[in-house]
GROMACS .gro file of C-alpha atoms in nm:
model
  498
    1MET     CA    1   1.379   2.832  -1.060
    2THR     CA    2   1.305   2.474  -1.151
    3LYS     CA    3   1.093   2.379  -1.449
    4SER     CA    4   0.819   2.248  -1.211
    5GLU     CA    5   0.824   2.583  -1.022
    6ALA     CA    6   0.797   2.781  -1.346
    7SER     CA    7   0.506   2.577  -1.463
    8GLU     CA    8   0.317   2.624  -1.137
    9ASP     CA    9   0.386   3.010  -1.171
   10VAL     CA   10   0.231   3.004  -1.508
   11ILE     CA   11  -0.072   2.820  -1.362
   12GLU     CA   12  -0.109   3.072  -1.076
   13THR     CA   13  -0.103   3.391  -1.301
   14SER     CA   14  -0.359   3.247  -1.556
   15THR     CA   15  -0.682   3.389  -1.517
   16GLU     CA   16  -0.914   3.444  -1.828
   17SER     CA   17  -0.668   3.284  -2.079
   18SER     CA   18  -0.750   2.967  -2.244
   19LEU     CA   19  -0.698   2.681  -2.003
   20SER     CA   20  -0.581   2.449  -2.279
   21ASP     CA   21  -0.273   2.679  -2.315
   22ILE     CA   22  -0.154   2.608  -1.957
   23PRO     CA   23   0.144   2.374  -1.962
   24ASP     CA   24   0.092   2.022  -1.844
   25ILE     CA   25  -0.288   2.051  -1.789
   26HIS     CA   26  -0.561   1.895  -2.013
   27ILE     CA   27  -0.920   1.986  -2.022
   28ASP     CA   28  -1.168   1.794  -2.240
   29ASP     CA   29  -1.482   1.912  -2.409
   30ASP     CA   30  -1.672   1.823  -2.076
   31TYR     CA   31  -1.444   2.042  -1.881
   32LEU     CA   32  -1.284   1.749  -1.699
   33LEU     CA   33  -0.934   1.854  -1.589
   34SER     CA   34  -0.642   1.613  -1.590
   35PHE     CA   35  -0.255   1.614  -1.615
   36ASP     CA   36  -0.090   1.526  -1.927
   37SER     CA   37   0.095   1.192  -1.907
   38LYS     CA   38   0.441   1.362  -1.894
   39SER     CA   39   0.330   1.655  -1.689
   40ILE     CA   40   0.590   1.766  -1.451
   41LEU     CA   41   0.310   1.846  -1.205
   42LYS     CA   42   0.242   1.473  -1.162
   43PRO     CA   43   0.428   1.352  -0.858
   44ILE     CA   44   0.538   1.036  -1.041
   45ASN     CA   45   0.727   1.262  -1.283
   46TRP     CA   46   0.912   1.453  -1.013
   47ALA     CA   47   1.286   1.459  -1.010
   48ARG     CA   48   1.461   1.146  -0.859
   49LYS     CA   49   1.636   1.353  -0.579
   50LYS     CA   50   1.297   1.488  -0.471
   51LYS     CA   51   1.138   1.146  -0.470
   52LEU     CA   52   1.430   1.012  -0.256
   53TYR     CA   53   1.388   1.301  -0.022
   54TYR     CA   54   1.010   1.220   0.019
   55THR     CA   55   1.089   0.845   0.066
   56MET     CA   56   1.358   0.927   0.335
   57LEU     CA   57   1.138   1.163   0.520
   58TYR     CA   58   0.819   0.952   0.523
   59GLY     CA   59   1.050   0.664   0.618
   60LEU     CA   60   1.177   0.863   0.922
   61ILE     CA   61   0.819   0.961   1.018
   62THR     CA   62   0.721   0.587   1.016
   63PHE     CA   63   1.044   0.502   1.195
   64ALA     CA   64   0.950   0.749   1.468
   65ALA     CA   65   0.596   0.585   1.499
   66GLN     CA   66   0.748   0.237   1.514
   67LEU     CA   67   1.020   0.349   1.762
   68ASN     CA   68   0.753   0.457   1.987
   69SER     CA   69   0.600   0.113   1.996
   70THR     CA   70   0.901  -0.041   2.180
   71THR     CA   71   1.002   0.245   2.406
   72THR     CA   72   0.803   0.086   2.678
   73SER     CA   73   0.996  -0.241   2.674
   74ALA     CA   74   1.365  -0.303   2.801
   75GLU     CA   75   1.372  -0.158   3.163
   76PHE     CA   76   1.029  -0.011   3.149
   77PRO     CA   77   0.859  -0.282   3.325
   78GLN     CA   78   1.088  -0.263   3.625
   79LYS     CA   79   1.039   0.118   3.650
   80MET     CA   80   0.674   0.076   3.632
   81LYS     CA   81   0.684  -0.199   3.917
   82GLU     CA   82   0.887   0.052   4.136
   83GLU     CA   83   0.636   0.331   4.079
   84PHE     CA   84   0.304   0.155   4.053
   85GLY     CA   85   0.371  -0.200   4.200
   86ILE     CA   86   0.246  -0.377   3.883
   87GLY     CA   87   0.386  -0.689   3.718
   88ARG     CA   88   0.590  -0.720   3.388
   89GLU     CA   89   0.287  -0.846   3.189
   90VAL     CA   90   0.063  -0.545   3.300
   91SER     CA   91   0.364  -0.310   3.205
   92LEU     CA   92   0.393  -0.479   2.875
   93LEU     CA   93   0.032  -0.393   2.792
   94SER     CA   94   0.160  -0.045   2.718
   95THR     CA   95   0.334  -0.198   2.417
   96THR     CA   96   0.052  -0.435   2.335
   97LEU     CA   97  -0.213  -0.149   2.338
   98TYR     CA   98   0.004   0.066   2.128
   99ILE     CA   99   0.032  -0.204   1.862
  100LEU     CA  100  -0.337  -0.279   1.895
  101GLY     CA  101  -0.405   0.087   1.817
  102ILE     CA  102  -0.198   0.048   1.497
  103ALA     CA  103  -0.419  -0.253   1.403
  104PHE     CA  104  -0.736  -0.031   1.410
  105GLY     CA  105  -0.601   0.297   1.302
  106PRO     CA  106  -0.546   0.216   0.917
  107MET     CA  107  -0.919   0.127   0.896
  108VAL     CA  108  -0.992   0.488   0.951
  109PHE     CA  109  -0.698   0.681   0.830
  110ALA     CA  110  -0.639   0.498   0.484
  111PRO     CA  111  -0.980   0.633   0.334
  112LEU     CA  112  -0.911   0.976   0.483
  113SER     CA  113  -0.574   1.005   0.308
  114GLU     CA  114  -0.754   0.920  -0.012
  115VAL     CA  115  -1.019   1.198   0.036
  116TYR     CA  116  -0.804   1.479   0.176
  117GLY     CA  117  -0.463   1.381   0.060
  118ARG     CA  118  -0.159   1.206   0.193
  119LYS     CA  119  -0.011   1.520   0.370
  120ILE     CA  120  -0.315   1.601   0.585
  121GLY     CA  121  -0.394   1.222   0.621
  122VAL     CA  122  -0.057   1.156   0.771
  123MET     CA  123   0.052   1.473   0.951
  124VAL     CA  124  -0.273   1.551   1.143
  125PRO     CA  125  -0.299   1.200   1.300
  126PHE     CA  126   0.090   1.188   1.360
  127PHE     CA  127   0.051   1.514   1.560
  128ILE     CA  128  -0.232   1.379   1.754
  129SER     CA  129  -0.027   1.069   1.819
  130SER     CA  130   0.262   1.284   1.969
  131VAL     CA  131   0.000   1.470   2.187
  132PHE     CA  132  -0.099   1.142   2.334
  133THR     CA  133   0.265   1.034   2.381
  134PHE     CA  134   0.326   1.347   2.587
  135ALA     CA  135  -0.007   1.265   2.774
  136THR     CA  136   0.138   0.920   2.857
  137ALA     CA  137   0.456   1.071   2.986
  138ILE     CA  138   0.265   1.310   3.231
  139SER     CA  139   0.003   1.044   3.344
  140TYR     CA  140   0.020   0.926   3.711
  141ASN     CA  141  -0.201   0.626   3.708
  142VAL     CA  142  -0.194   0.301   3.506
  143PRO     CA  143  -0.533   0.324   3.339
  144ALA     CA  144  -0.442   0.668   3.200
  145ILE     CA  145  -0.115   0.539   3.074
  146MET     CA  146  -0.279   0.250   2.899
  147ILE     CA  147  -0.549   0.450   2.741
  148CYS     CA  148  -0.305   0.709   2.618
  149ARG     CA  149  -0.068   0.447   2.459
  150PHE     CA  150  -0.364   0.285   2.277
  151PHE     CA  151  -0.473   0.611   2.119
  152SER     CA  152  -0.107   0.713   2.051
  153GLY     CA  153  -0.077   0.384   1.859
  154PHE     CA  154  -0.417   0.445   1.686
  155PHE     CA  155  -0.317   0.777   1.545
  156SER     CA  156   0.039   0.658   1.455
  157GLY     CA  157  -0.130   0.401   1.227
  158ALA     CA  158  -0.168   0.680   0.976
  159PRO     CA  159   0.183   0.727   0.867
  160ILE     CA  160   0.254   0.340   0.902
  161VAL     CA  161  -0.027   0.265   0.649
  162SER     CA  162  -0.045   0.580   0.438
  163ALA     CA  163   0.332   0.638   0.376
  164GLY     CA  164   0.321   0.336   0.154
  165GLY     CA  165   0.066   0.523  -0.056
  166VAL     CA  166   0.310   0.811  -0.093
  167LEU     CA  167   0.557   0.583  -0.240
  168ALA     CA  168   0.307   0.449  -0.486
  169ASP     CA  169   0.228   0.817  -0.579
  170ILE     CA  170   0.578   0.898  -0.670
  171TRP     CA  171   0.751   0.588  -0.804
  172VAL     CA  172   0.672   0.406  -1.121
  173PRO     CA  173   0.621   0.025  -1.086
  174SER     CA  174   0.965  -0.075  -1.213
  175GLU     CA  175   1.125   0.142  -0.943
  176ARG     CA  176   0.889   0.091  -0.666
  177GLY     CA  177   1.035  -0.232  -0.544
  178ALA     CA  178   1.363  -0.074  -0.451
  179ALA     CA  179   1.187   0.227  -0.298
  180PHE     CA  180   0.985   0.010  -0.072
  181ALA     CA  181   1.293  -0.196   0.039
  182LEU     CA  182   1.457   0.127   0.138
  183TYR     CA  183   1.142   0.248   0.315
  184ALA     CA  184   1.113  -0.106   0.485
  185CYS     CA  185   1.454  -0.030   0.660
  186PHE     CA  186   1.304   0.258   0.835
  187VAL     CA  187   0.987   0.081   0.932
  188SER     CA  188   1.155  -0.219   1.077
  189ASN     CA  189   1.443  -0.071   1.244
  190GLY     CA  190   1.246   0.180   1.431
  191ALA     CA  191   1.090  -0.097   1.648
  192ALA     CA  192   1.443  -0.255   1.671
  193PHE     CA  193   1.611   0.055   1.820
  194GLY     CA  194   1.333   0.125   2.063
  195PRO     CA  195   1.466  -0.084   2.363
  196THR     CA  196   1.828   0.037   2.330
  197ILE     CA  197   1.734   0.406   2.293
  198SER     CA  198   1.481   0.377   2.581
  199SER     CA  199   1.741   0.200   2.809
  200LEU     CA  200   2.010   0.472   2.731
  201LEU     CA  201   1.758   0.745   2.811
  202ILE     CA  202   1.644   0.589   3.144
  203ASN     CA  203   1.994   0.544   3.257
  204SER     CA  204   2.118   0.881   3.115
  205SER     CA  205   2.147   1.027   3.467
  206THR     CA  206   2.230   0.906   3.799
  207LYS     CA  207   1.987   1.171   3.966
  208ILE     CA  208   1.694   1.106   3.731
  209SER     CA  209   1.599   0.753   3.618
  210THR     CA  210   1.234   0.732   3.495
  211TRP     CA  211   1.036   0.554   3.241
  212ARG     CA  212   0.898   0.891   3.136
  213ILE     CA  213   1.207   1.022   2.966
  214PRO     CA  214   1.185   0.792   2.656
  215LEU     CA  215   0.827   0.903   2.601
  216TYR     CA  216   0.926   1.274   2.620
  217PHE     CA  217   1.204   1.202   2.381
  218SER     CA  218   0.976   1.015   2.142
  219GLY     CA  219   0.706   1.293   2.148
  220LEU     CA  220   0.976   1.561   2.069
  221VAL     CA  221   1.120   1.348   1.780
  222ASP     CA  222   0.765   1.337   1.636
  223LEU     CA  223   0.723   1.715   1.663
  224ALA     CA  224   1.073   1.778   1.508
  225LEU     CA  225   0.978   1.566   1.204
  226LEU     CA  226   0.642   1.729   1.178
  227VAL     CA  227   0.795   2.074   1.143
  228VAL     CA  228   1.039   1.953   0.892
  229ALA     CA  229   0.762   1.769   0.678
  230LEU     CA  230   0.515   2.047   0.706
  231SER     CA  231   0.769   2.306   0.586
  232THR     CA  232   0.929   2.107   0.301
  233ILE     CA  233   0.697   1.864   0.151
  234LYS     CA  234   0.385   1.899  -0.074
  235GLU     CA  235   0.084   1.674  -0.161
  236THR     CA  236   0.150   1.369  -0.360
  237TYR     CA  237  -0.183   1.218  -0.424
  238GLU     CA  238  -0.273   1.310  -0.784
  239PRO     CA  239  -0.654   1.315  -0.755
  240VAL     CA  240  -0.632   1.551  -0.462
  241LEU     CA  241  -0.377   1.785  -0.649
  242LEU     CA  242  -0.616   1.784  -0.958
  243GLN     CA  243  -0.906   1.871  -0.733
  244ARG     CA  244  -0.707   2.173  -0.591
  245TYR     CA  245  -0.608   2.291  -0.927
  246ALA     CA  246  -0.965   2.261  -1.054
  247LYS     CA  247  -1.103   2.471  -0.766
  248ASP     CA  248  -0.835   2.735  -0.826
  249TYR     CA  249  -0.929   2.746  -1.196
  250ARG     CA  250  -1.296   2.771  -1.129
  251ILE     CA  251  -1.235   3.080  -0.903
  252ARG     CA  252  -0.983   3.248  -1.145
  253THR     CA  253  -1.182   3.194  -1.459
  254ASN     CA  254  -1.531   3.203  -1.325
  255ASN     CA  255  -1.598   2.875  -1.516
  256TRP     CA  256  -1.781   2.658  -1.265
  257ALA     CA  257  -1.802   2.370  -1.513
  258ILE     CA  258  -1.440   2.261  -1.458
  259HIS     CA  259  -1.414   1.951  -1.245
  260VAL     CA  260  -1.227   1.636  -1.161
  261LYS     CA  261  -1.318   1.286  -1.117
  262HIS     CA  262  -1.233   1.310  -0.750
  263ASP     CA  263  -1.520   1.551  -0.702
  264MET     CA  264  -1.762   1.288  -0.753
  265TRP     CA  265  -1.625   1.076  -0.463
  266LYS     CA  266  -1.790   1.152  -0.119
  267LEU     CA  267  -1.671   0.944   0.179
  268ASN     CA  268  -1.976   0.847   0.370
  269THR     CA  269  -2.064   0.612   0.664
  270GLU     CA  270  -2.189   0.343   0.428
  271GLU     CA  271  -1.845   0.330   0.232
  272ILE     CA  272  -1.647   0.338   0.551
  273ILE     CA  273  -1.831   0.021   0.694
  274SER     CA  274  -1.880  -0.162   0.360
  275VAL     CA  275  -1.539  -0.101   0.202
  276HIS     CA  276  -1.291   0.011   0.455
  277LEU     CA  277  -1.404  -0.187   0.757
  278PHE     CA  278  -1.579  -0.496   0.602
  279ARG     CA  279  -1.382  -0.563   0.274
  280PRO     CA  280  -1.040  -0.609   0.452
  281PHE     CA  281  -1.201  -0.888   0.683
  282ALA     CA  282  -1.380  -1.043   0.387
  283MET     CA  283  -1.051  -1.053   0.189
  284LEU     CA  284  -0.880  -1.201   0.485
  285MET     CA  285  -1.133  -1.503   0.482
  286THR     CA  286  -1.009  -1.596   0.127
  287PRO     CA  287  -0.739  -1.878   0.147
  288ILE     CA  288  -0.465  -1.708  -0.034
  289ILE     CA  289  -0.472  -1.387   0.145
  290LEU     CA  290  -0.525  -1.570   0.482
  291VAL     CA  291  -0.204  -1.783   0.424
  292ILE     CA  292   0.006  -1.504   0.313
  293ALA     CA  293  -0.118  -1.281   0.603
  294LEU     CA  294  -0.054  -1.555   0.856
  295PHE     CA  295   0.284  -1.607   0.712
  296ALA     CA  296   0.372  -1.233   0.726
  297SER     CA  297   0.206  -1.186   1.062
  298TYR     CA  298   0.384  -1.479   1.232
  299VAL     CA  299   0.727  -1.350   1.129
  300TYR     CA  300   0.621  -1.004   1.239
  301GLY     CA  301   0.508  -1.139   1.576
  302LEU     CA  302   0.846  -1.330   1.612
  303PHE     CA  303   1.022  -1.000   1.516
  304TYR     CA  304   0.854  -0.823   1.819
  305ILE     CA  305   0.929  -1.124   2.047
  306SER     CA  306   1.290  -1.083   1.949
  307ILE     CA  307   1.299  -0.718   2.009
  308THR     CA  308   1.133  -0.736   2.357
  309SER     CA  309   1.299  -1.054   2.479
  310PHE     CA  310   1.662  -1.037   2.365
  311SER     CA  311   1.751  -0.862   2.683
  312GLU     CA  312   1.576  -1.101   2.889
  313ALA     CA  313   1.751  -1.415   2.722
  314PHE     CA  314   2.085  -1.255   2.760
  315TYR     CA  315   2.028  -1.174   3.121
  316LEU     CA  316   1.921  -1.528   3.191
  317THR     CA  317   2.227  -1.704   3.008
  318ARG     CA  318   2.496  -1.439   3.047
  319GLY     CA  319   2.394  -1.215   3.330
  320TRP     CA  320   2.374  -0.895   3.104
  321GLU     CA  321   2.165  -0.613   3.243
  322GLY     CA  322   2.067  -0.267   3.168
  323THR     CA  323   2.161  -0.118   2.818
  324ILE     CA  324   2.418  -0.378   2.754
  325ALA     CA  325   2.146  -0.643   2.737
  326THR     CA  326   1.968  -0.441   2.466
  327LEU     CA  327   2.280  -0.403   2.232
  328PRO     CA  328   2.210  -0.732   2.043
  329ASN     CA  329   1.934  -0.539   1.871
  330ILE     CA  330   2.211  -0.378   1.678
  331ALA     CA  331   2.260  -0.718   1.523
  332LEU     CA  332   1.890  -0.725   1.430
  333PHE     CA  333   1.936  -0.387   1.271
  334LEU     CA  334   2.231  -0.509   1.059
  335GLY     CA  335   2.028  -0.809   0.951
  336VAL     CA  336   1.743  -0.606   0.835
  337ILE     CA  337   1.976  -0.387   0.649
  338SER     CA  338   2.129  -0.687   0.474
  339GLY     CA  339   1.791  -0.830   0.398
  340CYS     CA  340   1.675  -0.482   0.249
  341VAL     CA  341   1.983  -0.483   0.022
  342GLY     CA  342   1.874  -0.842  -0.096
  343ASN     CA  343   1.523  -0.696  -0.156
  344MET     CA  344   1.651  -0.415  -0.356
  345LEU     CA  345   1.879  -0.633  -0.578
  346TRP     CA  346   1.590  -0.869  -0.638
  347ALA     CA  347   1.367  -0.555  -0.714
  348ASN     CA  348   1.588  -0.467  -1.008
  349GLU     CA  349   1.549  -0.822  -1.143
  350TYR     CA  350   1.182  -0.803  -1.096
  351GLY     CA  351   1.165  -0.482  -1.277
  352LYS     CA  352   1.332  -0.634  -1.580
  353LYS     CA  353   1.078  -0.923  -1.573
  354VAL     CA  354   0.787  -0.687  -1.559
  355GLN     CA  355   0.925  -0.488  -1.859
  356LEU     CA  356   0.945  -0.807  -2.050
  357ASN     CA  357   0.590  -0.882  -1.958
  358GLY     CA  358   0.468  -0.559  -2.120
  359GLY     CA  359   0.472  -0.368  -1.788
  360LEU     CA  360   0.233  -0.598  -1.611
  361ALA     CA  361   0.301  -0.722  -1.274
  362ILE     CA  362   0.401  -1.086  -1.205
  363PRO     CA  363   0.288  -1.162  -0.841
  364GLU     CA  364   0.459  -1.506  -0.823
  365GLU     CA  365   0.801  -1.350  -0.906
  366ARG     CA  366   0.802  -1.199  -0.571
  367PHE     CA  367   0.861  -1.529  -0.405
  368PRO     CA  368   1.215  -1.625  -0.540
  369ILE     CA  369   1.386  -1.385  -0.292
  370MET     CA  370   1.179  -1.536  -0.008
  371MET     CA  371   1.281  -1.881  -0.132
  372MET     CA  372   1.645  -1.791  -0.120
  373LEU     CA  373   1.668  -1.602   0.208
  374GLY     CA  374   1.352  -1.660   0.411
  375TRP     CA  375   1.506  -1.981   0.563
  376LEU     CA  376   1.746  -1.763   0.750
  377MET     CA  377   1.483  -1.662   1.004
  378PRO     CA  378   1.417  -2.006   1.143
  379ALA     CA  379   1.783  -2.104   1.106
  380GLY     CA  380   1.871  -1.781   1.301
  381ILE     CA  381   1.630  -1.866   1.585
  382PHE     CA  382   1.796  -2.203   1.626
  383VAL     CA  383   2.147  -2.038   1.618
  384PHE     CA  384   2.053  -1.790   1.868
  385GLY     CA  385   1.873  -2.034   2.105
  386TRP     CA  386   2.131  -2.314   2.101
  387THR     CA  387   2.438  -2.098   2.144
  388GLN     CA  388   2.321  -1.922   2.446
  389TYR     CA  389   2.585  -2.065   2.680
  390ASP     CA  390   2.820  -1.856   2.865
  391ASN     CA  391   3.117  -2.060   2.733
  392ILE     CA  392   3.025  -1.955   2.373
  393HIS     CA  393   3.127  -1.617   2.268
  394TRP     CA  394   2.834  -1.358   2.245
  395ILE     CA  395   2.900  -1.285   1.880
  396VAL     CA  396   2.772  -1.630   1.778
  397PRO     CA  397   2.411  -1.575   1.905
  398CYS     CA  398   2.438  -1.222   1.758
  399ILE     CA  399   2.504  -1.387   1.424
  400GLY     CA  400   2.186  -1.580   1.477
  401ILE     CA  401   2.010  -1.253   1.547
  402MET     CA  402   2.144  -1.097   1.223
  403MET     CA  403   2.002  -1.420   1.033
  404ILE     CA  404   1.655  -1.350   1.204
  405GLY     CA  405   1.652  -0.985   1.081
  406CYS     CA  406   1.764  -1.070   0.733
  407GLY     CA  407   1.508  -1.355   0.699
  408PHE     CA  408   1.231  -1.157   0.856
  409ILE     CA  409   1.247  -0.845   0.627
  410THR     CA  410   1.278  -1.076   0.316
  411ILE     CA  411   0.967  -1.263   0.412
  412PHE     CA  412   0.775  -0.959   0.532
  413GLN     CA  413   0.848  -0.729   0.252
  414GLY     CA  414   0.790  -1.005  -0.014
  415CYS     CA  415   0.437  -1.077   0.128
  416LEU     CA  416   0.337  -0.717   0.119
  417ASN     CA  417   0.472  -0.680  -0.250
  418TYR     CA  418   0.279  -0.991  -0.354
  419LEU     CA  419  -0.046  -0.870  -0.214
  420VAL     CA  420  -0.003  -0.536  -0.392
  421ASP     CA  421   0.072  -0.701  -0.730
  422ALA     CA  422  -0.198  -0.978  -0.699
  423PHE     CA  423  -0.479  -0.753  -0.577
  424THR     CA  424  -0.385  -0.414  -0.735
  425LYS     CA  425  -0.739  -0.284  -0.736
  426TYR     CA  426  -0.805  -0.397  -0.378
  427ALA     CA  427  -0.438  -0.344  -0.254
  428ALA     CA  428  -0.535  -0.114   0.019
  429SER     CA  429  -0.793  -0.350   0.161
  430ALA     CA  430  -0.539  -0.639   0.136
  431ILE     CA  431  -0.272  -0.439   0.309
  432ALA     CA  432  -0.520  -0.322   0.582
  433ALA     CA  433  -0.619  -0.680   0.645
  434ASN     CA  434  -0.249  -0.777   0.676
  435THR     CA  435  -0.177  -0.481   0.889
  436PHE     CA  436  -0.455  -0.573   1.125
  437LEU     CA  437  -0.361  -0.938   1.157
  438ARG     CA  438   0.012  -0.858   1.195
  439SER     CA  439  -0.050  -0.597   1.461
  440VAL     CA  440  -0.259  -0.860   1.663
  441PHE     CA  441   0.024  -1.103   1.645
  442ALA     CA  442   0.287  -0.838   1.740
  443ALA     CA  443   0.071  -0.711   2.020
  444SER     CA  444   0.014  -1.055   2.168
  445PHE     CA  445   0.343  -1.240   2.122
  446PRO     CA  446   0.559  -1.034   2.371
  447LEU     CA  447   0.308  -1.109   2.647
  448PHE     CA  448   0.395  -1.476   2.671
  449ALA     CA  449   0.775  -1.445   2.579
  450LYS     CA  450   0.893  -1.435   2.935
  451GLN     CA  451   0.674  -1.732   3.033
  452LEU     CA  452   0.805  -1.915   2.733
  453PHE     CA  453   1.182  -1.871   2.822
  454ASP     CA  454   1.124  -1.906   3.195
  455ASN     CA  455   0.941  -2.243   3.164
  456LEU     CA  456   1.117  -2.390   2.852
  457GLY     CA  457   1.448  -2.217   2.889
  458VAL     CA  458   1.612  -2.009   2.612
  459HIS     CA  459   1.722  -2.313   2.420
  460TRP     CA  460   1.382  -2.492   2.391
  461GLY     CA  461   1.181  -2.176   2.404
  462SER     CA  462   1.356  -2.066   2.101
  463SER     CA  463   1.325  -2.407   1.942
  464LEU     CA  464   0.949  -2.410   1.982
  465ILE     CA  465   0.893  -2.087   1.783
  466GLY     CA  466   1.168  -2.188   1.542
  467PHE     CA  467   1.000  -2.508   1.447
  468ILE     CA  468   0.683  -2.335   1.376
  469ALA     CA  469   0.872  -2.088   1.151
  470LEU     CA  470   1.036  -2.370   0.972
  471GLY     CA  471   0.695  -2.524   0.905
  472MET     CA  472   0.613  -2.210   0.713
  473ILE     CA  473   0.922  -2.197   0.482
  474PRO     CA  474   0.746  -2.414   0.212
  475ILE     CA  475   0.468  -2.150   0.166
  476PRO     CA  476   0.661  -1.937  -0.096
  477PHE     CA  477   0.770  -2.257  -0.282
  478VAL     CA  478   0.398  -2.373  -0.313
  479PHE     CA  479   0.266  -2.036  -0.412
  480TYR     CA  480   0.553  -1.986  -0.673
  481ALA     CA  481   0.455  -2.313  -0.818
  482TYR     CA  482   0.065  -2.294  -0.787
  483GLY     CA  483  -0.015  -1.931  -0.704
  484LYS     CA  484  -0.159  -1.824  -1.031
  485LYS     CA  485  -0.400  -2.124  -1.034
  486ILE     CA  486  -0.504  -2.057  -0.677
  487ARG     CA  487  -0.561  -1.689  -0.750
  488SER     CA  488  -0.784  -1.761  -1.037
  489HIS     CA  489  -1.035  -1.896  -0.791
  490ASN     CA  490  -1.018  -1.593  -0.559
  491PRO     CA  491  -1.328  -1.383  -0.600
  492TYR     CA  492  -1.123  -1.066  -0.570
  493SER     CA  493  -0.887  -1.179  -0.841
  494GLN     CA  494  -1.185  -1.257  -1.063
  495LYS     CA  495  -1.326  -0.900  -1.008
  496ILE     CA  496  -0.987  -0.753  -1.097
  497SER     CA  497  -0.982  -0.936  -1.431
  498GLU     CA  498  -1.326  -0.829  -1.527
   0.00000   0.00000   0.00000
């Protein structure tokens, strides 16, 4: 039995004994219950192995949610055309609507996870998302497919936005950067693997070749992860844990004065509208958040263009078809992994700087890694575009794809870390604003990718989006130099400092 389990047993067997004698629990003269700072009941004080397990499992859940977003790319449009007679753009709406669902879901599920806890706030919507995934697979008309895809994405927004809260619950600030970098590998690579896995499943049988198989697979993966999660993980949100302990103590001791601060927070319609719906958009209208969100959202949109269009580009220039045409996504995966390693290494350096700063976050120190590696994304786009000739070995454009993945995750993760550090008190709203905008970009970009490459060609089509990405590269340099001064004029920064 671990020390934590033994402590919990003491709590469960306590009835009329003095509550002040219960290990790791403190109750003041007003009967306000709290954990001691070094309490092993606090998730942030759990063993490192347990924290890593939670990080990996929530990462896999988010991986599955993101995987679902691109299972309807690759050969899906062709299969939909064969069955329903619709065009590629209409078929890709299944991807667009799923991602739009992700844009709106966090507005609802972020506050729910802070009222009822991370476990319920993630697992219940994730289960509903899997139900809608199965509903998509058994639908036999286009409107039903599109509606089910939207709601599947809407409910999958819960793990995508709330899993980050789990990491904040269990990791101290100096270790959080490395944990988020590991988590980001799962988040990004879920979408990257979607087309390849989907194509393999569609072509897994010569007798059965249908777009429904990847959706069944995705739904089953969701359910398998749910079973594992529900049977092995506990709640991580400290206010909800305290609330549960307080309720148990009130019943056991018949002392109804025992309470926690979380008891005083009631989620109502006014708060949902003014805080969780209005505040993210209000923050998005401030210059510093708007620029950072646009930067992160543009590279996120390019990431989805890459995922959904690589197969088309390799078909146009090299004649690759089927699963073979989706394999360059493996290069994207390798690029994301390398970028995550870079993020982890810089996170260690950042942790040292924070310790020297008295434990206080230094938001602008999130930019150096973006300054060092962010240029790889536009450079990779140009390498990919201008080496797409059949007389140039395929490995060369794949190197460009690796550069895209590395630059993408460096910029994307750096922007998120900056928003959390700069607007700590309103971090949830800042991230919700960023999630909404990036999902809109990711939902819309793949819709015009085919026309872009058909009309301009792979070379100049890639160059167009590459030049725009290149124009954004100075952003981290500017904010590194002037970010603190710019933040001082932001109304939300002023409220934090008050």
